[in-house]
Short mmCIF file of C-alpha atoms in Angstrom, two decimals:
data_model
loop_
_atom_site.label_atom_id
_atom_site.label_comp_id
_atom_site.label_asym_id
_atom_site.label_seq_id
_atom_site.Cartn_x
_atom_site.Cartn_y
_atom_site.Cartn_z
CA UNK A 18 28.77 -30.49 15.61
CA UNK A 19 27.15 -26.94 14.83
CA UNK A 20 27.86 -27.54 11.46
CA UNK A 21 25.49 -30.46 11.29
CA UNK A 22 23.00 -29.22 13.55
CA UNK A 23 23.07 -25.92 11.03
CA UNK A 24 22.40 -28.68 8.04
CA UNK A 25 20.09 -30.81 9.32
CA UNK A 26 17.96 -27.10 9.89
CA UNK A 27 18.63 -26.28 6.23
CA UNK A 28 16.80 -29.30 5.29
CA UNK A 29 13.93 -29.22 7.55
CA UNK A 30 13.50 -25.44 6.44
CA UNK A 31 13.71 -26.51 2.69
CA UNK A 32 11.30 -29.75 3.59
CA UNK A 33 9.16 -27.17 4.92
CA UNK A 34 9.27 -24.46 1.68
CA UNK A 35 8.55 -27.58 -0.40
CA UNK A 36 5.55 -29.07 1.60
CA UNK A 37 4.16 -25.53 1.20
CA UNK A 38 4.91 -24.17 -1.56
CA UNK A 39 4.42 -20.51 -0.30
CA UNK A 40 3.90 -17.59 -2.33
CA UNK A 41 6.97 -15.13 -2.83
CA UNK A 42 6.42 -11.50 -3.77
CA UNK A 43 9.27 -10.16 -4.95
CA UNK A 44 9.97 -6.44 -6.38
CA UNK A 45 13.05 -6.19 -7.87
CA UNK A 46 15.48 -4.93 -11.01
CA UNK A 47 15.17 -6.15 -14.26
CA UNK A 48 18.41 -7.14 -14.61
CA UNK A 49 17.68 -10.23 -11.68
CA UNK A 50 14.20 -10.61 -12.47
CA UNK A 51 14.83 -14.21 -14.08
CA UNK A 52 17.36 -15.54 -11.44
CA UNK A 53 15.38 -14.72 -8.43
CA UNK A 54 12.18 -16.16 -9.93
CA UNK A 55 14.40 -19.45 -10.95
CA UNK A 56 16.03 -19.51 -7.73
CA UNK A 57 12.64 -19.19 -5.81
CA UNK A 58 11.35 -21.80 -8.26
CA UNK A 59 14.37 -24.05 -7.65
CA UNK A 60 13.30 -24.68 -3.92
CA UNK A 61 10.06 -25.39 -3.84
CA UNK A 62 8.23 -21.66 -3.75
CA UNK A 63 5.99 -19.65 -6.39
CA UNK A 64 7.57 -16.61 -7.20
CA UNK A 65 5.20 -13.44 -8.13
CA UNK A 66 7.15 -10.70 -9.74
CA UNK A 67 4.44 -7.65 -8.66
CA UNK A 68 5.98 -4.42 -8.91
CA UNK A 69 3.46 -1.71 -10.06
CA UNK A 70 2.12 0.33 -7.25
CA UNK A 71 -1.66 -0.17 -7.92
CA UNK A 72 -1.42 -4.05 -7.04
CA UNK A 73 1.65 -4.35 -4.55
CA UNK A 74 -0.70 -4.03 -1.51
CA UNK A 75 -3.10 -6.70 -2.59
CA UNK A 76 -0.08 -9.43 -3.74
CA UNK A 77 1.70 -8.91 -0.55
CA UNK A 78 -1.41 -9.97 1.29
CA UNK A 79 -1.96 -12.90 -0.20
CA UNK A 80 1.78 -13.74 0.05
CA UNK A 81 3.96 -15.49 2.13
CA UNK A 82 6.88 -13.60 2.36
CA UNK A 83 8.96 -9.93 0.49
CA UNK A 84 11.62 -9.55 -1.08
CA UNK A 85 13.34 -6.47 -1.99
CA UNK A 86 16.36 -6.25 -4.29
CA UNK A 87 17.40 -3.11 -4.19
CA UNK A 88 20.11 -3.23 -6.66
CA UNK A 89 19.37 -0.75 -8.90
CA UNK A 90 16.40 1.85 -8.06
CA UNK A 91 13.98 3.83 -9.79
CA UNK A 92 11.40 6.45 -8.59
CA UNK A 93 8.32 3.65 -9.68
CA UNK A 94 9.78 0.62 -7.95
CA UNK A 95 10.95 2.69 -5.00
CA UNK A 96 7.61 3.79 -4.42
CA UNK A 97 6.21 0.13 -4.96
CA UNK A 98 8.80 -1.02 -2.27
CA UNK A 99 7.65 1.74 0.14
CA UNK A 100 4.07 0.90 -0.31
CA UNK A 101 4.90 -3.12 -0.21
CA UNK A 102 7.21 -3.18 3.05
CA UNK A 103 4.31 -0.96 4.77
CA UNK A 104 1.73 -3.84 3.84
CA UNK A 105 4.22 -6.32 4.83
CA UNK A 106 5.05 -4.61 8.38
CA UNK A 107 0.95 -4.25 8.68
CA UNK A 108 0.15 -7.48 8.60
CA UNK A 109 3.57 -9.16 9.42
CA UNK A 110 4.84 -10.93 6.56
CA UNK A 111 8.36 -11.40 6.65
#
C-alpha cells in the first residue's frame, strides 16, 4: 500500500513539474553538465546551466529551484555555489 501511495505522489509531482515547467539553475562539473540538463529536460523543467559568479545571484532569482553537484570542485564554481546557495537561502528557493 505505501508503495502505491509513494507512486501515485511521483506522478502528481511530475504532473506538476510538467504543468509548470519551472526554471532549474544548476551549477555543476563539466563532466555532468549534459546529463543533468537532459535529465532536467526529460521531465518537464528548463534547465539553466549559470555558473559564473557575476550572474549566479540574478539566475537564482528568477529560478525555481538549485542544484549543486559538487562532484568535482574548483575555486570559481565554489565561489559561484557560495554566492548561489546564499541567494537561494535569501529568498527561499529550494
Amino acid at each position: 500500500m505505501k508503495e502505491k501511495i509513494f507512486i501515485e505522489q511521483c506522478a502528481e509531482i511530475l504532473e506538476k513539474v510538467v504543468t509548470k515547467k519551472p526554471l532549474v539553475h544548476h551549477i555543476t562539473n563539466y563532466v555532468t553538465v549534459n546529463d543533468c540538463a537532459n535529465i532536467t529536460l526529460s521531465i518537464g523543467a528548463s534547465p539553466i546551466m549559470a555558473d559564473a559568479i557575476e550572474e549566479v545571484s540574478e539566475i537564482v532569482s528568477i529560478s525555481s529551484s538549485l542544484v549543486l553537484n559538487i562532484g568535482t570542485l574548483n575555486n570559481r564554481t565554489v565561489q559561484s555555489m557560495i554566492a548561489s546557495g546564499k541567494k537561494a537561502n535569501e529568498i527561499n528557493i529550494p
